[in-house]
Coordinates of C-alpha atoms in Angstrom, one line a residue:
Chain A
M1 CA 0.0 0.0 0.0
S2 CA 1.2 3.5 -0.7
N3 CA 1.7 5.8 2.2
N4 CA 1.5 8.9 0.1
P5 CA -1.7 10.7 0.9
T6 CA -1.8 12.3 -2.6
Q7 CA -2.2 8.8 -4.2
P8 CA -5.6 7.2 -4.4
P9 CA -5.9 4.1 -2.2
K10 CA -5.3 0.8 -3.9
F11 CA -8.1 -1.8 -3.7
T12 CA -6.7 -4.8 -2.1
R13 CA -7.8 -8.4 -2.5
R14 CA -9.3 -8.2 1.0
S15 CA -11.3 -5.1 0.3
L16 CA -12.7 -6.6 -2.9
L17 CA -13.4 -10.0 -1.4
G18 CA -14.5 -8.9 2.0
G19 CA -18.0 -10.3 1.5
A20 CA -19.2 -12.5 -1.3
M21 CA -22.5 -10.8 -1.4
A22 CA -20.9 -7.4 -1.8
V23 CA -18.6 -8.4 -4.7
T24 CA -20.9 -7.3 -7.5
I25 CA -21.6 -4.0 -5.7
V26 CA -17.9 -3.5 -5.1
Q27 CA -17.2 -4.1 -8.7
T28 CA -19.7 -1.4 -9.7
T29 CA -18.2 1.0 -7.2
L30 CA -14.7 0.2 -8.4
A31 CA -15.7 1.0 -11.9
K32 CA -17.2 4.4 -10.8
G33 CA -14.1 5.1 -8.7
L34 CA -11.9 4.5 -11.7
Q35 CA -14.1 6.7 -13.8
V36 CA -13.9 9.6 -11.4
G37 CA -10.1 9.2 -11.2
R38 CA -9.6 9.6 -7.4
P39 CA -12.1 8.5 -4.8
N40 CA -11.8 11.5 -2.5
D41 CA -15.4 11.6 -1.2
P42 CA -15.7 8.8 1.4
T43 CA -19.5 9.2 1.4
K44 CA -19.6 8.0 -2.2
Q45 CA -17.4 4.9 -1.7
M46 CA -17.8 1.7 0.1
G47 CA -15.4 1.5 2.9
V48 CA -12.9 -1.2 3.7
P49 CA -14.6 -4.2 5.3
P50 CA -13.7 -5.5 8.8
G51 CA -10.2 -6.9 9.2
K52 CA -8.1 -9.0 11.5
L53 CA -5.8 -6.2 12.6
G54 CA -6.4 -2.5 12.8
S55 CA -4.2 -0.1 11.1
R56 CA -3.0 3.5 11.5
S57 CA -4.5 5.9 9.1
R58 CA -2.2 6.3 6.1
F59 CA -2.4 10.0 6.6
E60 CA -0.6 9.7 9.9
T61 CA 3.2 9.6 9.6
L62 CA 4.4 9.5 13.2
A63 CA 7.4 7.3 13.7
K64 CA 10.2 6.5 16.1
S65 CA 13.7 7.8 15.2
P66 CA 16.2 5.0 15.3
S67 CA 20.0 5.1 15.9
D68 CA 22.4 2.2 16.1
I69 CA 21.5 1.6 19.8
S70 CA 18.1 3.1 20.4
S71 CA 14.9 4.4 18.9
R72 CA 13.1 7.5 20.2
S73 CA 9.4 8.0 20.8
P74 CA 7.7 10.9 18.9
L75 CA 6.6 12.7 22.1
Q76 CA 5.4 15.8 20.1
D77 CA 2.9 13.6 18.2
F78 CA 1.2 12.0 21.2
Q79 CA -2.2 13.3 22.5
G80 CA -2.5 11.4 25.8
M81 CA -0.7 9.6 28.6
L82 CA -0.3 6.2 26.9
T83 CA 2.4 5.4 24.3
P84 CA 1.1 3.3 21.4
S85 CA 3.0 0.0 21.7
D86 CA 4.7 0.2 18.3
L87 CA 6.0 3.7 19.2
H88 CA 7.4 2.8 22.6
F89 CA 11.1 3.8 22.7
E90 CA 13.8 1.1 22.3
R91 CA 17.2 0.7 23.9
H92 CA 19.1 -2.5 23.7
H93 CA 22.6 -3.6 23.9
N94 CA 22.9 -6.1 21.1
G95 CA 19.7 -6.1 19.1
V96 CA 16.3 -7.6 19.7
P97 CA 16.4 -11.4 20.2
T98 CA 13.8 -13.8 18.8
I99 CA 12.6 -15.9 21.8
D100 CA 10.1 -18.8 21.3
P101 CA 7.5 -18.6 24.1
A102 CA 7.1 -22.3 24.1
T103 CA 10.7 -22.9 25.1
Y104 CA 11.1 -19.7 27.2
S105 CA 11.9 -20.2 30.9
L106 CA 12.8 -18.0 33.9
T107 CA 15.1 -19.5 36.5
I108 CA 15.2 -18.1 40.0
H109 CA 18.1 -19.4 42.2
G110 CA 20.7 -18.4 44.7
L111 CA 19.7 -17.5 48.2
V112 CA 16.3 -19.2 47.9
D113 CA 14.7 -22.4 49.5
R114 CA 13.4 -23.7 46.2
P115 CA 15.4 -22.9 43.1
T116 CA 12.8 -23.0 40.4
V117 CA 12.4 -22.9 36.6
F118 CA 9.2 -21.2 35.4
S119 CA 7.7 -21.6 32.0
L120 CA 5.7 -18.7 30.5
A121 CA 2.6 -20.7 31.2
D122 CA 3.6 -21.1 34.8
L123 CA 4.1 -17.4 35.2
K124 CA 0.7 -16.7 33.7
R125 CA -1.0 -19.0 36.3
F126 CA 0.1 -16.8 39.2
P127 CA -2.1 -14.0 40.5
S128 CA -1.6 -11.1 38.1
V129 CA -1.3 -7.4 38.5
S130 CA -1.4 -4.4 36.1
R131 CA -0.3 -0.9 36.4
I132 CA 0.2 2.1 34.1
A133 CA 3.7 3.6 34.6
F134 CA 6.3 5.4 32.6
L135 CA 9.6 3.8 31.6
E136 CA 12.5 6.2 30.9
C137 CA 16.1 5.6 30.0
S138 CA 18.4 7.5 32.4
G139 CA 20.5 8.7 29.5
N140 CA 17.6 10.7 28.1
F141 CA 18.9 14.2 27.5
R142 CA 20.3 15.6 24.2
T143 CA 20.9 19.2 23.4
G144 CA 23.1 21.4 21.3
K145 CA 21.1 23.0 18.5
D146 CA 17.8 24.8 18.2
T147 CA 16.2 22.6 15.5
M148 CA 15.5 19.7 18.0
T149 CA 12.1 18.2 18.8
P150 CA 10.9 16.7 22.1
Q151 CA 11.7 13.4 20.5
D152 CA 15.3 14.4 19.8
I153 CA 15.7 15.9 23.3
C154 CA 14.1 13.2 25.5
G155 CA 12.4 10.6 23.3
L156 CA 13.6 7.8 25.5
T157 CA 10.6 7.8 27.7
S158 CA 7.3 6.0 27.1
Q159 CA 4.3 4.8 29.0
S160 CA 2.3 1.5 28.9
E161 CA 0.0 -0.6 31.0
W162 CA 2.2 -3.5 32.2
T163 CA 0.7 -6.8 33.3
G164 CA 2.4 -9.7 34.9
V165 CA 3.0 -11.4 38.2
R166 CA 4.4 -9.5 41.2
L167 CA 8.0 -10.4 41.8
S168 CA 7.0 -10.6 45.5
T169 CA 4.7 -13.4 44.7
L170 CA 7.6 -15.3 43.0
F171 CA 9.9 -14.4 45.9
R172 CA 7.4 -16.1 48.2
E173 CA 7.0 -19.1 46.0
V174 CA 10.8 -19.8 45.8
G175 CA 11.3 -18.8 49.5
V176 CA 13.8 -15.9 49.3
R177 CA 16.1 -16.2 52.3
E178 CA 16.5 -13.5 54.9
K179 CA 20.1 -13.0 54.0
A180 CA 19.3 -12.0 50.4
S181 CA 19.7 -8.3 49.9
W182 CA 20.4 -8.0 46.1
F183 CA 19.3 -9.9 43.1
L184 CA 20.9 -10.2 39.6
A185 CA 18.5 -9.8 36.7
E186 CA 19.8 -11.3 33.5
G187 CA 18.4 -10.9 30.0
G188 CA 18.4 -13.6 27.3
D189 CA 19.6 -11.3 24.5
A190 CA 22.9 -11.4 22.8
A191 CA 24.3 -9.0 25.4
L192 CA 23.1 -11.3 28.3
M193 CA 22.6 -7.9 30.0
T194 CA 22.7 -7.9 33.8
R195 CA 21.8 -5.5 36.6
S196 CA 22.0 -5.8 40.3
I197 CA 18.7 -4.8 42.1
P198 CA 18.1 -4.4 45.8
V199 CA 15.7 -7.1 47.0
R200 CA 13.5 -4.5 48.7
K201 CA 12.4 -3.3 45.2
G202 CA 11.4 -6.8 44.4
W203 CA 9.2 -6.9 47.5
A204 CA 7.8 -3.4 47.0
D205 CA 6.5 -3.1 43.4
A206 CA 8.5 -5.0 40.8
I207 CA 6.5 -6.8 38.2
I208 CA 7.6 -9.8 36.0
A209 CA 5.7 -8.5 33.0
Y210 CA 4.4 -10.6 30.1
A211 CA 1.9 -8.1 28.7
Q212 CA 1.9 -4.5 27.5
N213 CA -1.2 -2.5 26.7
G214 CA -3.3 -5.6 26.9
E215 CA -1.3 -8.0 24.6
A216 CA 2.0 -9.8 24.8
I217 CA 4.9 -7.5 25.3
R218 CA 6.4 -6.4 22.0
P219 CA 9.8 -8.0 21.0
E220 CA 11.5 -4.6 21.3
Q221 CA 10.2 -4.3 24.9
G222 CA 11.3 -7.8 26.1
Y223 CA 9.1 -10.5 24.6
P224 CA 8.0 -12.7 26.2
V225 CA 8.9 -11.6 29.7
R226 CA 10.7 -8.6 31.2
L227 CA 11.4 -7.2 34.6
F228 CA 9.5 -3.9 35.2
L229 CA 10.6 -1.6 38.0
P230 CA 8.2 1.4 38.3
G231 CA 10.0 4.7 38.6
W232 CA 13.5 3.4 38.1
E233 CA 16.0 4.0 35.3
G234 CA 14.9 2.0 32.3
N235 CA 18.0 -0.1 32.1
T236 CA 17.1 -1.9 35.4
S237 CA 13.9 -3.2 33.9
V238 CA 15.8 -6.0 32.2
K239 CA 14.1 -7.3 29.0
W240 CA 14.0 -10.9 27.8
L241 CA 14.4 -11.9 31.4
R242 CA 15.8 -15.4 31.7
R243 CA 17.4 -15.6 35.2
I244 CA 17.2 -14.0 38.6
E245 CA 19.8 -14.9 41.2
L246 CA 19.4 -13.9 44.8
G247 CA 22.6 -12.8 46.6
D248 CA 24.0 -10.8 49.5
A249 CA 25.9 -8.1 47.6
P250 CA 25.7 -6.4 44.2
W251 CA 27.6 -7.9 41.3
H252 CA 29.0 -4.6 39.9
T253 CA 28.2 -5.6 36.3
R254 CA 29.4 -3.5 33.4
E255 CA 26.0 -1.7 33.1
E256 CA 26.2 -0.5 36.7
T257 CA 29.8 0.6 36.7
S258 CA 31.2 1.5 33.3
K259 CA 27.7 2.7 32.2
Y260 CA 24.7 4.1 34.0
T261 CA 26.9 5.9 36.6
E262 CA 27.6 9.6 36.7
T263 CA 30.6 11.7 37.7
I264 CA 29.7 14.1 40.5
K265 CA 31.7 16.7 42.4
G266 CA 35.1 15.8 44.0
G267 CA 35.8 13.3 41.3
K268 CA 33.3 10.9 42.8
V269 CA 31.2 8.5 40.7
R270 CA 27.6 8.0 41.7
Q271 CA 26.4 4.4 41.4
F272 CA 23.1 2.6 41.6
S273 CA 21.2 5.9 40.8
F274 CA 17.9 4.1 40.4
D275 CA 15.1 6.7 40.8
I276 CA 14.1 8.9 37.9
D277 CA 13.8 12.5 39.1
A278 CA 10.8 14.5 38.2
R279 CA 10.7 16.0 34.7
S280 CA 8.3 17.8 32.4
I281 CA 8.5 18.9 28.8
I282 CA 6.2 20.9 26.6
T283 CA 5.2 18.8 23.6
F284 CA 3.2 21.5 21.8
P285 CA 4.1 24.1 20.6
T286 CA 7.6 22.8 19.9
Y287 CA 10.0 22.7 16.9
P288 CA 9.1 22.3 14.1
A289 CA 5.6 23.7 14.7
Q290 CA 4.6 27.2 13.6
I291 CA 1.8 28.8 15.6
E292 CA -0.7 31.6 14.8
R293 CA -1.6 34.6 16.9
G294 CA -4.5 34.0 19.3
W295 CA -5.3 31.2 21.6
V296 CA -2.8 28.5 21.9
E297 CA -3.2 25.5 24.2
I298 CA 0.3 24.6 25.5
R299 CA 0.4 20.9 26.1
G300 CA 3.0 18.6 27.6
L301 CA 4.0 15.6 29.8
A302 CA 5.2 15.5 33.3
W303 CA 6.4 12.5 35.5
S304 CA 8.4 11.5 38.5
G305 CA 10.0 8.2 39.5
R306 CA 9.4 9.1 43.2
G307 CA 5.6 9.3 43.1
K308 CA 2.8 11.4 41.7
V309 CA 3.1 14.7 39.9
T310 CA 1.6 17.3 42.2
R311 CA 2.0 20.5 40.1
V312 CA 3.1 21.7 36.8
E313 CA 3.8 25.3 36.2
V314 CA 4.1 27.0 32.8
S315 CA 5.9 30.3 32.0
T316 CA 5.2 32.2 28.8
D317 CA 7.5 35.1 29.6
A318 CA 10.9 33.5 29.8
G319 CA 10.5 32.4 33.4
K320 CA 9.5 35.8 34.9
H321 CA 6.1 34.5 35.9
W322 CA 4.7 31.0 36.3
Q323 CA 1.1 29.8 36.1
V324 CA -0.2 26.5 37.4
A325 CA -1.2 24.2 34.5
E326 CA -4.2 22.0 34.4
L327 CA -3.4 18.3 35.1
Q328 CA -5.4 15.7 33.1
D329 CA -6.9 12.9 35.2
P330 CA -5.8 10.3 36.1
V331 CA -2.6 11.5 37.8
L332 CA -0.9 8.2 38.6
D333 CA 2.0 7.2 40.8
K334 CA 5.2 7.1 38.7
A335 CA 3.3 7.8 35.5
H336 CA 3.4 10.3 32.6
T337 CA 0.8 12.9 33.4
V338 CA -0.7 15.2 30.7
F339 CA -0.7 18.9 31.5
R340 CA -2.3 21.9 29.6
H341 CA -2.2 25.6 29.8
L342 CA -4.3 28.0 27.7
W343 CA -2.3 31.0 26.4
R344 CA -3.1 34.0 24.2
W345 CA -0.1 34.8 22.0
E346 CA 0.0 38.3 20.5
G347 CA 2.9 37.8 18.2
V348 CA 5.7 38.9 20.5
E349 CA 8.9 36.9 20.6
T350 CA 9.1 35.0 23.9
L351 CA 10.3 31.9 25.7
I352 CA 7.8 29.3 27.0
M353 CA 8.7 26.5 29.4
S354 CA 7.3 24.1 32.1
R355 CA 8.5 22.8 35.4
V356 CA 7.1 20.0 37.5
T357 CA 6.9 19.4 41.3
D358 CA 6.4 15.9 42.6
E359 CA 4.9 14.7 45.9
T360 CA 8.3 14.6 47.6
G361 CA 8.5 18.4 47.1
Y362 CA 11.2 18.1 44.4
V363 CA 11.0 20.9 41.8
Q364 CA 12.4 20.3 38.3
P365 CA 15.8 22.1 38.2
T366 CA 17.4 24.2 35.5
L367 CA 20.5 22.9 33.7
R368 CA 22.6 25.3 35.8
Q369 CA 21.2 23.9 39.1
L370 CA 22.1 20.4 37.9
L371 CA 25.6 21.4 36.9
D372 CA 26.1 23.4 40.1
A373 CA 25.1 20.4 42.1
R374 CA 27.1 17.7 40.2
G375 CA 29.9 19.6 38.6
P376 CA 30.6 20.3 35.0
D377 CA 31.8 16.8 34.1
T378 CA 28.6 14.9 35.2
G379 CA 27.8 13.6 31.7
G380 CA 24.4 12.6 30.4
Y381 CA 22.7 10.4 33.0
H382 CA 19.8 11.6 35.1
M383 CA 19.6 15.0 33.4
N384 CA 16.1 16.4 33.7
P385 CA 16.4 20.2 33.1
V386 CA 13.6 22.7 32.5
T387 CA 13.3 22.8 28.7
A388 CA 12.5 26.2 27.0
W389 CA 11.1 26.9 23.5
L390 CA 11.6 30.2 21.7
I391 CA 8.5 31.6 19.9
K392 CA 9.6 33.8 17.0
P393 CA 7.4 36.7 15.9
D394 CA 6.4 34.8 12.8
G395 CA 5.2 31.9 15.0
R396 CA 8.1 29.5 14.4
V397 CA 9.1 27.5 17.4
L398 CA 12.7 26.7 18.2
Y399 CA 14.4 24.7 21.0
Q400 CA 16.5 26.9 23.3
P401 CA 19.5 24.8 24.2
D402 CA 21.1 27.6 26.2
Y403 CA 18.2 28.3 28.5
G404 CA 19.1 27.9 32.2
R405 CA 22.7 27.0 31.5
Chain B
M1 CA -16.2 6.1 46.1
T2 CA -15.2 2.7 47.4
N3 CA -17.2 1.7 50.5
P4 CA -14.6 1.7 53.3
W5 CA -16.3 -1.3 54.9
L6 CA -15.4 -3.4 51.9
L7 CA -11.8 -2.8 52.5
I8 CA -11.7 -4.1 56.0
P9 CA -11.5 -7.8 55.3
I10 CA -8.7 -7.3 52.8
F11 CA -6.8 -5.1 55.3
L12 CA -7.2 -7.7 58.1
M13 CA -6.1 -10.5 55.7
N14 CA -2.9 -8.6 54.9
W15 CA -2.2 -7.7 58.4
S16 CA -2.4 -11.3 59.6
G17 CA 0.0 -12.1 56.7
W18 CA 2.6 -9.6 57.9
K19 CA 2.3 -10.5 61.5
A20 CA 2.8 -14.2 61.1
V21 CA 5.7 -14.0 58.6
S22 CA 8.1 -16.9 59.1
I23 CA 11.4 -15.6 60.4
H24 CA 13.6 -17.8 58.3
S25 CA 12.1 -18.2 54.9
F26 CA 10.5 -14.9 53.7
R27 CA 9.8 -11.5 54.9
P28 CA 7.7 -9.1 52.8
R29 CA 9.0 -5.6 53.2
T30 CA 7.2 -2.3 52.6
S31 CA 8.6 0.1 50.1
A32 CA 10.7 3.1 51.0
G33 CA 8.9 5.0 48.2
A34 CA 6.5 7.9 48.8
S35 CA 3.5 6.0 47.6
A36 CA 4.3 2.3 47.6
G37 CA 0.8 0.8 48.0
K38 CA 1.6 -2.0 45.6
A39 CA 3.6 -4.2 48.0
D40 CA 3.2 -7.9 48.4
T41 CA -0.4 -8.6 49.0
L42 CA -0.7 -12.3 49.3
P43 CA -2.1 -13.8 52.5
E44 CA 0.1 -15.7 54.9
R45 CA -0.5 -19.2 53.7
F46 CA 1.4 -18.5 50.5
G47 CA 4.8 -19.5 51.6
P48 CA 7.5 -21.3 49.6
G49 CA 6.0 -23.7 47.1
A50 CA 2.4 -22.8 48.0
F51 CA 1.2 -22.5 44.4
G52 CA 3.5 -25.3 43.1
F53 CA 3.9 -23.8 39.7
G54 CA 7.2 -24.3 38.0
K55 CA 9.7 -27.1 38.4
L56 CA 12.5 -27.3 40.9
A57 CA 15.7 -26.3 39.1
K58 CA 18.3 -29.1 38.9
P59 CA 21.9 -28.0 39.9
E60 CA 23.1 -28.7 36.3
Q61 CA 20.3 -26.5 34.9
V62 CA 21.4 -23.6 37.1
A63 CA 25.1 -24.3 36.4
A64 CA 24.5 -24.0 32.6
L65 CA 23.1 -20.5 33.0
D66 CA 25.0 -19.2 36.1
I67 CA 28.0 -17.4 34.5
D68 CA 28.1 -14.2 36.6
V69 CA 31.2 -13.2 38.4
R70 CA 31.4 -11.1 41.6
P71 CA 34.2 -8.7 42.7
D72 CA 35.3 -11.3 45.3
G73 CA 35.9 -13.8 42.5
T74 CA 32.8 -15.9 43.1
G75 CA 31.8 -17.4 39.8
L76 CA 35.2 -17.3 38.2
P77 CA 35.8 -20.6 36.3
A78 CA 38.9 -22.7 36.1
G79 CA 41.5 -21.9 33.5
S80 CA 44.0 -19.1 33.0
G81 CA 45.3 -16.6 30.4
T82 CA 48.4 -14.6 29.6
V83 CA 48.9 -11.1 28.3
A84 CA 50.7 -12.4 25.2
A85 CA 47.9 -14.7 24.2
G86 CA 45.4 -11.9 24.9
A87 CA 47.3 -9.5 22.6
V88 CA 47.0 -12.0 19.7
L89 CA 43.3 -12.5 20.3
F90 CA 42.6 -8.8 20.7
S91 CA 44.1 -8.0 17.3
A92 CA 42.1 -10.8 15.6
K93 CA 38.7 -10.3 17.3
C94 CA 38.5 -6.9 19.0
A95 CA 40.7 -4.3 17.3
A96 CA 38.2 -3.7 14.5
C97 CA 35.8 -2.1 16.9
H98 CA 38.1 -0.8 19.7
G99 CA 41.2 0.2 17.7
S100 CA 44.7 -1.2 17.8
G101 CA 45.5 -2.2 21.3
G102 CA 42.2 -0.8 22.5
T103 CA 43.1 2.8 22.0
G104 CA 39.9 3.7 20.3
G105 CA 37.7 2.7 17.3
P106 CA 34.1 2.9 16.2
N107 CA 33.0 1.4 19.5
G108 CA 35.2 3.3 21.8
A109 CA 38.5 3.1 23.6
L110 CA 39.3 0.6 26.4
V111 CA 42.6 1.8 27.6
V112 CA 43.9 5.0 29.1
T113 CA 45.7 7.0 26.5
T114 CA 47.7 10.3 26.6
A115 CA 45.4 13.2 27.5
V116 CA 44.5 15.5 24.6
P117 CA 44.4 19.2 25.8
G118 CA 40.9 20.5 26.0
K119 CA 39.3 17.1 25.7
R120 CA 37.9 15.1 28.5
P121 CA 39.6 11.7 28.8
A122 CA 37.5 8.8 27.8
K123 CA 36.0 6.7 30.6
V124 CA 37.9 3.4 30.2
I125 CA 38.9 0.3 32.2
G126 CA 42.0 1.8 33.7
N127 CA 40.4 5.1 34.9
Y128 CA 36.7 4.3 35.5
W129 CA 36.0 0.6 36.1
P130 CA 36.0 -0.2 39.8
Y131 CA 36.5 -4.0 39.6
A132 CA 38.7 -6.1 37.4
T133 CA 36.3 -9.0 37.6
T134 CA 33.7 -7.0 35.7
V135 CA 36.0 -7.1 32.6
F136 CA 36.0 -10.9 32.7
D137 CA 32.2 -11.1 33.3
Y138 CA 31.4 -8.7 30.5
V139 CA 33.7 -10.1 27.9
R140 CA 32.5 -13.6 28.6
R141 CA 28.8 -12.7 28.3
A142 CA 28.8 -10.2 25.5
M143 CA 31.9 -10.1 23.4
P144 CA 32.9 -10.2 20.6
F145 CA 29.9 -8.2 19.6
N146 CA 29.3 -10.1 16.4
E147 CA 30.0 -13.5 18.1
P148 CA 28.9 -13.3 21.7
G149 CA 29.5 -16.4 23.8
S150 CA 32.1 -17.8 21.4
L151 CA 35.2 -17.4 23.6
T152 CA 36.6 -20.1 25.8
N153 CA 37.2 -19.3 29.5
G154 CA 41.0 -19.3 28.8
E155 CA 40.5 -16.8 26.0
V156 CA 38.5 -14.6 28.3
Y157 CA 41.2 -14.7 30.9
A158 CA 43.8 -13.9 28.2
L159 CA 41.8 -10.9 26.9
T160 CA 41.2 -9.6 30.4
A161 CA 45.0 -9.9 31.1
F162 CA 45.8 -8.0 27.9
L163 CA 43.3 -5.2 28.7
L164 CA 44.5 -4.9 32.3
Y165 CA 48.1 -4.9 31.1
S166 CA 47.4 -2.2 28.4
N167 CA 45.9 -0.1 31.2
K168 CA 49.1 -0.5 33.2
L169 CA 47.4 -2.4 36.0
I170 CA 49.4 -5.6 35.8
D171 CA 52.8 -6.5 34.4
E172 CA 53.2 -8.5 31.2
K173 CA 54.2 -11.7 33.2
T174 CA 51.0 -11.8 35.2
I175 CA 48.9 -14.9 34.6
L176 CA 45.2 -14.4 35.3
N177 CA 43.1 -17.0 36.9
A178 CA 40.4 -17.3 39.5
K179 CA 42.8 -16.4 42.2
T180 CA 44.9 -13.6 40.7
L181 CA 42.1 -11.7 39.0
P182 CA 40.0 -10.7 42.1
A183 CA 43.2 -9.6 43.8
I184 CA 43.8 -6.7 41.4
R185 CA 42.9 -3.3 42.8
M186 CA 41.4 -0.8 40.4
P187 CA 42.3 2.9 40.7
A188 CA 38.7 4.1 40.2
Q189 CA 37.2 1.9 43.0
P190 CA 37.6 4.4 45.9
S191 CA 35.7 7.0 43.8
Y192 CA 32.5 5.1 43.7
V193 CA 29.7 6.3 46.0
P194 CA 26.1 5.2 46.3
D195 CA 23.3 7.4 45.0
D196 CA 22.8 10.4 47.3
R197 CA 19.6 11.7 45.7
K198 CA 16.5 11.3 47.8
G199 CA 13.7 13.5 46.4
G200 CA 12.6 16.6 48.3
P201 CA 13.6 20.1 47.5
E202 CA 17.4 19.6 47.3
I203 CA 18.9 19.2 43.8
R204 CA 21.7 16.6 43.8

């Protein structure tokens, strides 16, 4: 099928043979369609019959932006709190593996009474749980030029409903011993990626997830089973989970030493930085949008790995004044929350920006505040600065990389 | 609104679960988070094996998967490797991505090189990795990138020896094995500190 909206849709075998009774009528309609040249009046055409899978309108062109190691969600194109599963960001360390659910297994061993191998069917028999929560890579800040979209700046965050079995349920089933304080989560991908996780997170809210937005997890998100740790840096939610080992100390794997650590003041290296600090970003209007004078609804997303968003403020005068934005229900724990602020733009050049406060009282910092706190060499992990957009007099919108520096 | 009376039996069920937790086998803990609320919710009777789903893992099944190595050397296999053997392997299997001798290629440097004025030194094994055992663990599980899992344990010891030697952490005569590798002290280790962020108004 052509994706070009200027081309007429092609009649597929399915659309023609959708119902035997309709075939003759379809043929007549087809003839008319061909006579007219382009069937641009949907009220004068038979529609496509029901199908096995839904599809996105061919007029919609939203897409992830892939690099060699990741693919970023088009935040500026979303209209709600949930990320469509096929647009959930990707980050992996040696590609997406193909895992047969019939032969998949999860082994839990180490400091447990009953080392156990669970099949996928076994995992699905346990009491299940669902929650809507964001997942964000901790290396989710890019900057440097004014022609950047929200997707370019922080597209490594997405939100889904995750369903599976509580890890606490499995901890009970295998009899995690008192001495166990950390567990190793290992993926079954070509990187055999591993992270050490405190056992307390497993008892608190970890999910061994097998479903995402109501269906099996997508391969890019860990099919058939992943660990999901609400509010924690994405790398710890190990995908394609094949093994959990309970131990009494962290393993200091490559992904928790060489990577996913940040330099802070005094030459120190901060390690096991699990929680995602609160962040917000305006998703409209942003580059490459061009706005017109009059009423503009400023829209965006806000989230915190430490709890609920309690407030989002928006400034339309370069940070001189801040107004409280409206939060869209539901405002969930450790979840993307939609915010909106209605603004009348009179054609004057200005900067617009948002900042979030979470239920711990944390207020989203500026880049300067982050660099002052951590030193200039901190690198790219756990960077969540207030993000500003320049509105030009002609309505063009540009990212402001130097704001708050 | 939920009728509060409906919640009482659930609450009591949970409470009895917490109170009677066996001291030796499991202990559900509440979260340190601001709004946990999703903690372990099973009643007390669900102790080890209560559901009976899954199969007990045989020792050989676990052994086939259990390749992780800890800083104290737990998990290191038998075998050994030399710097000289590692140098040959590195040229053949690693230099295309990491440069000659690990000095930098399309997938980054692995060894400390002479500082370039005005440029931040790359974070590599010799100046950033806190434990030498991590080099062995990572190479064994993930390298070479296009042939993961293809190296013998002896080859992994040899490559680890070559990389530690190239970072001036061991001399060229050192033979790495399960005893010598965990004894190596890494310069970066004392710099590592746990996360000090804790929410609230302070920016860290």
